[in-house]
Short mmCIF file of C-alpha atoms and ligand atoms in Angstrom, two decimals:
data_model
loop_
_atom_site.label_atom_id
_atom_site.label_comp_id
_atom_site.label_asym_id
_atom_site.label_seq_id
_atom_site.Cartn_x
_atom_site.Cartn_y
_atom_site.Cartn_z
CA MET Y 1 -1.02 -5.26 -4.82
CA ALA Y 2 -4.37 -4.07 -5.69
CA GLY Y 3 -4.62 -0.33 -4.10
CA SER Y 4 -0.70 -0.39 -3.10
CA ARG Y 5 1.67 1.91 -4.45
CA LEU Y 6 3.98 -0.59 -5.70
CA GLU Y 7 1.94 -2.03 -8.06
CA LEU Y 8 2.59 1.48 -10.43
CA ILE Y 9 6.01 0.78 -10.53
CA ALA Y 10 8.30 -1.38 -12.58
CA PRO Y 11 11.58 -2.21 -10.84
CA PRO Y 12 14.09 -2.94 -12.99
CA ALA Y 13 15.04 -7.30 -13.20
CA GLY Y 14 18.21 -7.93 -10.41
CA ARG Y 15 18.45 -8.00 -6.84
CA LEU Y 16 16.38 -5.47 -4.79
CA LEU Y 17 16.86 -3.67 -1.61
CA LEU Y 18 13.67 -2.61 0.17
CA VAL Y 19 14.49 -0.42 3.34
CA GLY Y 20 11.55 -0.34 6.08
CA PRO Y 21 8.16 -1.92 4.73
CA ARG Y 22 6.18 -2.99 7.48
CA ALA Y 23 4.49 -6.18 7.71
CA THR Y 24 1.06 -5.13 6.33
CA GLU Y 25 3.19 -3.52 3.24
CA ASP Y 26 2.04 -5.94 -0.25
CA LEU Y 27 5.08 -7.29 -1.26
CA GLN Y 28 3.62 -9.86 -3.33
CA GLY Y 29 4.94 -8.60 -6.53
CA PHE Y 30 8.55 -9.04 -4.99
CA ALA Y 31 10.50 -12.43 -5.34
CA PRO Y 32 11.95 -13.28 -1.85
CA ASP Y 33 14.57 -14.78 -3.45
CA ASP Y 34 15.63 -11.12 -5.37
CA THR Y 35 14.84 -9.25 -2.77
CA VAL Y 36 16.56 -8.08 0.65
CA VAL Y 37 14.77 -6.35 3.51
CA VAL Y 38 15.84 -3.65 5.88
CA GLN Y 39 13.34 -3.99 8.81
CA GLY Y 40 14.58 -3.70 12.26
CA PHE Y 41 11.14 -3.74 14.35
CA ARG Y 42 10.69 -7.46 15.63
CA PRO Y 43 7.43 -8.25 15.00
CA ASP Y 44 7.48 -6.94 11.36
CA HIS Y 45 11.03 -8.47 10.69
CA ASP Y 46 9.64 -11.72 11.91
CA ALA Y 47 6.36 -11.56 9.59
CA LEU Y 48 8.48 -11.13 6.36
CA ALA Y 49 11.27 -13.14 7.36
CA GLY Y 50 8.00 -15.21 7.14
CA ARG Y 51 6.90 -14.55 3.65
CA GLY Y 52 10.47 -15.73 2.79
CA PHE Y 53 12.28 -12.56 2.63
CA ARG Y 54 15.93 -12.44 3.44
CA VAL Y 55 15.51 -9.49 6.36
CA VAL Y 56 18.02 -7.90 7.96
CA PRO Y 57 17.89 -5.56 11.55
CA THR Y 58 20.37 -2.53 10.08
CA PRO Y 59 21.52 -1.17 7.09
CA ALA Y 60 24.89 -2.36 8.10
CA ALA Y 61 23.39 -5.83 7.81
CA VAL Y 62 22.55 -5.68 4.26
CA PRO Y 63 24.44 -8.51 2.45
CA GLY Y 64 26.35 -7.17 -0.77
CA ALA Y 65 25.98 -3.69 -2.20
CA ASP Y 66 24.87 -5.28 -6.03
CA PHE Y 67 21.54 -4.11 -5.73
CA ALA Y 68 19.69 -2.83 -8.93
CA ALA Y 69 17.32 -1.21 -7.18
CA ALA Y 70 16.18 0.12 -4.16
CA ILE Y 71 13.04 1.04 -2.42
CA VAL Y 72 12.37 3.47 0.78
CA PHE Y 73 9.39 3.36 2.68
CA LEU Y 74 9.63 6.75 5.09
CA PRO Y 75 9.05 6.27 8.13
CA ARG Y 76 7.33 9.85 9.95
CA ALA Y 77 10.25 11.32 11.58
CA LYS Y 78 12.55 13.52 9.20
CA ALA Y 79 15.64 12.46 10.80
CA GLU Y 80 14.93 8.72 10.34
CA ALA Y 81 13.72 9.13 6.80
CA ARG Y 82 17.28 10.87 5.60
CA ALA Y 83 18.73 8.24 7.06
CA ARG Y 84 16.39 5.58 4.85
CA VAL Y 85 17.56 6.93 1.85
CA ALA Y 86 21.11 7.45 2.62
CA ALA Y 87 21.26 3.63 3.36
CA ALA Y 88 19.68 2.78 0.67
CA ALA Y 89 21.92 5.60 -2.05
CA ALA Y 90 24.84 3.70 0.02
CA ARG Y 91 24.12 0.24 -1.84
CA LEU Y 92 23.40 1.38 -5.04
CA ALA Y 93 25.73 2.44 -8.15
CA PRO Y 94 25.08 5.58 -10.25
CA GLY Y 95 22.41 4.76 -12.87
CA ALA Y 96 20.85 2.62 -10.24
CA SER Y 97 17.25 3.52 -9.60
CA LEU Y 98 16.34 4.54 -6.32
CA TRP Y 99 12.47 5.02 -5.16
CA VAL Y 100 10.56 6.41 -2.50
CA ASP Y 101 7.29 6.20 -1.31
CA GLY Y 102 5.25 7.53 1.78
CA GLN Y 103 2.10 8.54 2.86
CA LYS Y 104 1.48 12.43 2.82
CA THR Y 105 1.11 12.40 6.96
CA ASP Y 106 4.66 11.03 6.40
CA GLY Y 107 6.19 13.68 4.98
CA ILE Y 108 6.41 12.30 1.11
CA ASP Y 109 5.56 15.84 -0.03
CA SER Y 110 9.05 17.47 1.85
CA MET Y 111 10.95 14.54 0.52
CA LEU Y 112 10.55 15.14 -2.78
CA ARG Y 113 11.52 18.84 -2.82
CA ASP Y 114 14.65 17.91 -0.82
CA LEU Y 115 15.42 14.92 -3.23
CA ARG Y 116 14.33 17.46 -6.74
CA ALA Y 117 16.80 19.55 -5.31
CA LEU Y 118 19.95 17.28 -4.70
CA ALA Y 119 19.24 15.00 -7.95
CA ALA Y 120 16.88 14.47 -10.96
CA VAL Y 121 13.68 13.12 -10.11
CA ASP Y 122 12.34 10.69 -12.83
CA GLU Y 123 8.84 9.82 -11.96
CA VAL Y 124 6.35 10.17 -9.57
CA GLN Y 125 3.25 8.48 -8.97
CA SER Y 126 0.38 9.52 -6.20
CA ARG Y 127 -2.17 7.15 -4.71
CA ALA Y 128 -4.02 6.75 -1.51
CA HIS Y 129 -2.76 9.77 -0.02
CA GLY Y 130 0.47 9.57 -0.55
CA LYS Y 131 3.37 9.35 -3.77
CA ILE Y 132 5.90 7.03 -5.25
CA MET Y 133 9.12 8.54 -6.53
CA ARG Y 134 11.57 7.65 -8.94
CA LEU Y 135 15.18 9.24 -9.17
CA THR Y 136 18.12 7.74 -10.96
CA VAL Y 137 20.98 7.57 -8.25
CA PRO Y 138 24.05 10.35 -10.06
CA GLN Y 139 27.73 9.68 -9.81
CA GLY Y 140 29.24 11.30 -6.53
CA ASP Y 141 28.85 12.44 -3.54
CA TRP Y 142 24.90 13.45 -3.94
CA LEU Y 143 23.38 13.50 -0.75
CA PRO Y 144 24.40 15.81 2.01
CA ALA Y 145 26.85 13.71 4.40
CA ASP Y 146 24.25 14.33 7.53
CA TRP Y 147 21.64 12.55 5.86
CA ALA Y 148 23.37 9.29 6.82
CA GLY Y 149 22.00 10.43 10.66
CA ALA Y 150 24.74 10.27 12.56
CA GLU Y 151 24.24 9.01 15.94
CA ARG Y 152 23.50 11.78 18.71
CA VAL Y 153 25.13 11.71 22.84
CA VAL Y 154 21.98 12.97 24.67
CA GLY Y 155 21.86 13.39 28.48
CA ASP Y 156 24.85 11.70 30.86
CA GLY Y 157 26.48 10.40 27.89
CA PHE Y 158 23.86 8.16 26.49
CA VAL Y 159 24.17 7.30 22.59
CA THR Y 160 20.51 7.58 20.49
CA ALA Y 161 20.14 7.32 17.26
CA PRO Y 162 17.58 8.49 14.59
CA GLY Y 163 14.33 7.15 14.96
CA VAL Y 164 14.26 5.68 18.30
CA PHE Y 165 11.91 6.62 20.62
CA SER Y 166 12.80 9.90 22.25
CA ALA Y 167 16.33 10.46 20.63
CA ASP Y 168 16.77 14.44 21.88
CA ALA Y 169 16.43 13.23 25.86
CA ALA Y 170 14.72 10.97 28.70
CA ASP Y 171 11.41 10.99 28.07
CA PRO Y 172 9.42 12.97 30.92
CA ALA Y 173 6.90 10.09 31.16
CA SER Y 174 10.00 7.93 32.21
CA GLN Y 175 11.54 10.35 34.52
CA ALA Y 176 7.88 10.39 36.16
CA LEU Y 177 8.47 6.53 36.68
CA ALA Y 178 12.12 6.37 37.55
CA ALA Y 179 11.69 8.88 40.33
CA ALA Y 180 8.60 7.20 41.68
CA LEU Y 181 10.24 3.67 41.82
CA PRO Y 182 11.59 2.50 45.53
CA ASP Y 183 14.98 2.70 46.68
CA ARG Y 184 15.64 -0.95 46.79
CA MET Y 185 14.42 -2.66 43.58
CA PRO Y 186 13.97 -6.77 43.39
CA THR Y 187 16.52 -9.27 42.44
CA ARG Y 188 15.27 -9.88 38.81
CA VAL Y 189 13.51 -6.96 36.93
CA VAL Y 190 12.47 -6.58 33.55
CA ASP Y 191 12.36 -3.65 31.44
CA LEU Y 192 9.43 -3.84 29.00
CA GLY Y 193 10.45 -1.42 25.84
CA ALA Y 194 13.66 -0.75 27.55
CA GLY Y 195 14.51 1.88 23.94
CA TRP Y 196 18.10 3.19 24.43
CA GLY Y 197 18.19 2.07 27.45
CA TRP Y 198 17.72 5.00 29.95
CA LEU Y 199 15.26 3.88 32.45
CA SER Y 200 16.90 0.25 32.76
CA ALA Y 201 20.13 2.50 33.89
CA LEU Y 202 18.18 3.86 36.85
CA VAL Y 203 17.63 1.13 37.52
CA LEU Y 204 20.58 -0.66 37.65
CA ALA Y 205 21.80 2.40 40.04
CA ARG Y 206 19.26 1.33 42.63
CA PRO Y 207 20.49 -1.65 45.20
CA GLY Y 208 18.90 -4.92 45.13
CA VAL Y 209 19.08 -5.57 41.13
CA GLU Y 210 20.78 -8.84 40.23
CA THR Y 211 19.90 -9.13 36.68
CA LEU Y 212 17.88 -6.66 34.79
CA HIS Y 213 16.04 -7.92 31.18
CA LEU Y 214 16.05 -5.01 28.41
CA VAL Y 215 13.33 -6.09 26.29
CA GLU Y 216 12.79 -3.99 23.30
CA ALA Y 217 11.70 -4.74 19.60
CA ASP Y 218 13.46 -1.66 17.87
CA ALA Y 219 17.39 -3.57 16.87
CA VAL Y 220 18.44 0.05 16.34
CA ALA Y 221 17.33 1.04 19.92
CA LEU Y 222 18.56 -2.34 21.33
CA ASP Y 223 22.11 -1.27 20.17
CA CYS Y 224 22.19 1.65 21.90
CA ALA Y 225 20.84 0.75 24.86
CA ARG Y 226 24.08 -2.39 24.62
CA ARG Y 227 26.15 0.37 24.35
CA ASN Y 228 24.57 2.60 27.21
CA VAL Y 229 24.08 0.12 29.59
CA THR Y 230 27.42 -1.61 30.15
CA ASP Y 231 26.55 -3.40 33.34
CA PRO Y 232 27.16 -7.14 33.06
CA ARG Y 233 23.62 -7.63 35.58
CA ALA Y 234 21.79 -6.33 31.98
CA VAL Y 235 20.92 -9.36 29.76
CA PHE Y 236 19.34 -7.66 26.02
CA HIS Y 237 16.64 -9.42 24.31
CA TRP Y 238 15.45 -8.11 20.84
CA ALA Y 239 12.13 -9.35 21.08
CA ASP Y 240 8.66 -8.50 21.34
CA ALA Y 241 7.43 -7.56 24.28
CA THR Y 242 4.23 -8.95 23.91
CA SER Y 243 4.69 -12.29 23.75
CA PHE Y 244 8.05 -12.24 25.59
CA ARG Y 245 8.68 -15.18 28.42
CA LEU Y 246 11.86 -16.47 30.34
CA PRO Y 247 12.20 -19.74 31.78
CA ASP Y 248 11.89 -18.36 35.47
CA PRO Y 249 9.42 -15.75 36.69
CA VAL Y 250 11.07 -12.68 38.01
CA ASN Y 251 9.83 -10.01 40.70
CA GLY Y 252 9.95 -6.84 39.26
CA VAL Y 253 8.68 -5.17 35.60
CA VAL Y 254 8.95 -1.43 34.68
CA MET Y 255 7.88 -0.02 31.92
CA ASN Y 256 7.00 2.73 30.11
CA PRO Y 257 4.90 0.87 27.28
CA PRO Y 258 4.07 2.55 23.81
CA PHE Y 259 0.43 3.62 23.25
CA HIS Y 260 1.07 3.44 19.10
CA ASP Y 261 2.62 2.10 16.46
CA THR Y 262 4.83 3.82 14.14
CA ARG Y 263 1.32 5.48 12.09
CA SER Y 264 -1.54 4.93 14.06
CA PRO Y 265 -3.16 5.11 17.98
CA ASP Y 266 -3.29 1.55 19.55
CA PRO Y 267 -5.17 1.63 22.95
CA HIS Y 268 -4.08 -2.27 23.12
CA LEU Y 269 -0.57 -2.05 22.83
CA GLY Y 270 -0.56 -1.08 26.59
CA ALA Y 271 -2.79 -4.05 26.94
CA ARG Y 272 -0.57 -6.12 25.40
CA PHE Y 273 2.32 -4.75 27.60
CA ILE Y 274 0.33 -5.09 30.77
CA ARG Y 275 -0.70 -9.06 30.19
CA ALA Y 276 2.77 -9.90 29.02
CA ALA Y 277 4.16 -8.37 32.44
CA ALA Y 278 1.84 -10.57 34.52
CA GLY Y 279 3.07 -13.61 32.73
CA LEU Y 280 6.34 -12.55 33.65
CA LEU Y 281 5.95 -11.92 37.45
CA THR Y 282 5.55 -13.80 40.56
CA GLY Y 283 2.64 -13.94 42.49
CA ALA Y 284 4.89 -11.70 44.69
CA GLY Y 285 6.49 -9.68 42.07
CA ARG Y 286 5.38 -6.46 41.37
CA LEU Y 287 4.84 -3.81 38.70
CA TRP Y 288 5.75 -0.06 37.91
CA MET Y 289 4.28 1.38 35.27
CA VAL Y 290 3.74 4.81 33.83
CA ALA Y 291 1.27 5.71 31.14
CA ASN Y 292 -0.51 9.30 30.07
CA ARG Y 293 -2.90 10.32 32.13
CA HIS Y 294 -6.00 9.44 30.25
CA LEU Y 295 -5.23 6.16 28.92
CA PRO Y 296 -7.61 3.76 30.24
CA TYR Y 297 -5.23 0.71 32.06
CA GLU Y 298 -7.09 0.18 35.18
CA PRO Y 299 -9.15 -2.56 33.88
CA VAL Y 300 -6.75 -4.59 32.21
CA LEU Y 301 -4.66 -4.04 35.15
CA ALA Y 302 -7.35 -5.42 37.45
CA GLU Y 303 -8.05 -8.65 35.18
CA HIS Y 304 -4.46 -9.35 35.82
CA PHE Y 305 -3.45 -8.23 39.41
CA ALA Y 306 -4.39 -8.20 42.80
CA GLN Y 307 -3.81 -4.99 43.86
CA VAL Y 308 -3.04 -2.00 41.90
CA GLN Y 309 -2.29 1.44 43.17
CA GLU Y 310 -1.53 4.94 41.71
CA ILE Y 311 1.75 6.24 43.60
CA ALA Y 312 2.71 9.37 41.76
CA GLY Y 313 1.71 11.44 38.78
CA ASP Y 314 0.19 14.46 37.26
CA ALA Y 315 -2.20 16.26 35.09
CA ARG Y 316 -0.04 14.18 32.13
CA PHE Y 317 1.33 11.36 33.67
CA LYS Y 318 0.25 8.51 36.44
CA VAL Y 319 2.47 5.92 37.72
CA ILE Y 320 0.91 3.01 38.73
CA THR Y 321 2.15 -0.41 40.91
CA ALA Y 322 0.59 -3.51 40.58
CA THR Y 323 1.17 -7.20 42.40
CA GLY Y 324 -0.41 -10.26 42.72
CA ALA Y 325 -0.07 -11.09 39.64
CA GLY Y 326 -2.80 -14.45 38.21
CA ARG Y 327 -4.84 -13.40 40.76
CA PRO Y 328 -7.23 -10.85 39.59
CA ARG Y 329 -10.07 -8.36 41.22
CA ARG Y 330 -11.80 -8.98 38.16
CA ARG Y 331 -12.22 -11.73 35.75
C1 LIG O 1 7.31 4.82 25.18
S1 LIG O 1 8.89 4.53 25.59
C2 LIG O 1 9.85 3.61 26.32
C3 LIG O 1 10.96 3.02 26.44
C4 LIG O 1 12.28 3.25 27.83
N1 LIG O 1 11.76 2.26 28.43
C5 LIG O 1 12.44 5.01 27.98
O1 LIG O 1 12.05 4.91 29.30
O2 LIG O 1 12.76 5.48 27.50
C6 LIG O 1 8.30 2.46 24.46
C7 LIG O 1 9.35 1.40 24.05
O3 LIG O 1 8.73 0.34 23.59
C8 LIG O 1 9.39 0.01 22.12
N2 LIG O 1 8.40 -1.05 21.98
C9 LIG O 1 7.10 -0.80 20.88
N3 LIG O 1 6.61 -1.84 20.69
C10 LIG O 1 7.38 -2.97 21.49
C11 LIG O 1 7.21 -4.55 21.00
N4 LIG O 1 5.81 -4.86 20.38
N5 LIG O 1 7.72 -5.09 22.23
C12 LIG O 1 9.09 -4.16 22.40
N6 LIG O 1 9.29 -2.89 22.65
C13 LIG O 1 8.41 -2.24 21.87
C14 LIG O 1 9.52 1.24 21.37
O4 LIG O 1 10.14 0.88 20.71
C15 LIG O 1 10.03 2.19 22.87
O5 LIG O 1 11.24 1.65 22.34
#
């Protein structure tokens, strides 16, 4: 764990709960047999499970409550960070140790301030542009009830949860894509990176669709989508879109691909979504996607599709359609 803040701490013996570590986190110091990990992002979930940890997708799926200690890994979104702390605290008895680890850029300092106002913080260590802090869980209801992160209802009755993409309202880029979709959609469609289902709901509202596959890596977002899209034509996949495959090709893909992972911009992520879309489509099938205007997806689209056309957009976004998967203009 050299260089990791985790090597600065000494968790007590007994079962340990880790809430939200990414696969990049160095967890060598923790015994897989005694450690339960909450990680709902499928690629990280699978990588951590591959290292022998018992990994569950949501706090609700954590088995038991007899943990000696918990470590919360802070995400950038404040509401999600608080929800993680509340989820960990709910599994700890008074007297147990609760650690919170985070980068300055993820708000560890303001979390530390908030927690100091609620409980005695016993230890704070700094390293690598971040901090790890420990408190002893007090008796009683010590955390404000709203930290648990109630779900919300937005727009026309869509349920969202803290930390999911665009939790406050439909994303403007997705709205631009939806407005540019044809009146009639193909029969078999995939929504790659379906989030909480807003775009999928609009696709299903158009005639033509017989089956719509919602593919989403974030288990919490997909749970919201299951509640938001109750149409029997919808099929839900908790999966990494970049490696997602179906037994038979489809004739439509819609997507508003992510262009950064939770911490840093990743220009290759959208390119991997484009490759995956091409791999899912028949040659006559069609992709509709939206992207921020500055993102240079045209070369990778030309590598995988025969025809690529911008059909809508403005200064911020471009809506692109592409067909002829597997017959690229450029190899
Ligand atoms: C820009 S959002 C679009 C969400 C949704 N389609 C909408 O219109 O609101 C991108 C979505 O892709 C998901 N995502 C990120 N990486 C993913 C991956 N490797 N596989 C599947 N989904 C992923 C994110 O969790 C997020 O929900």
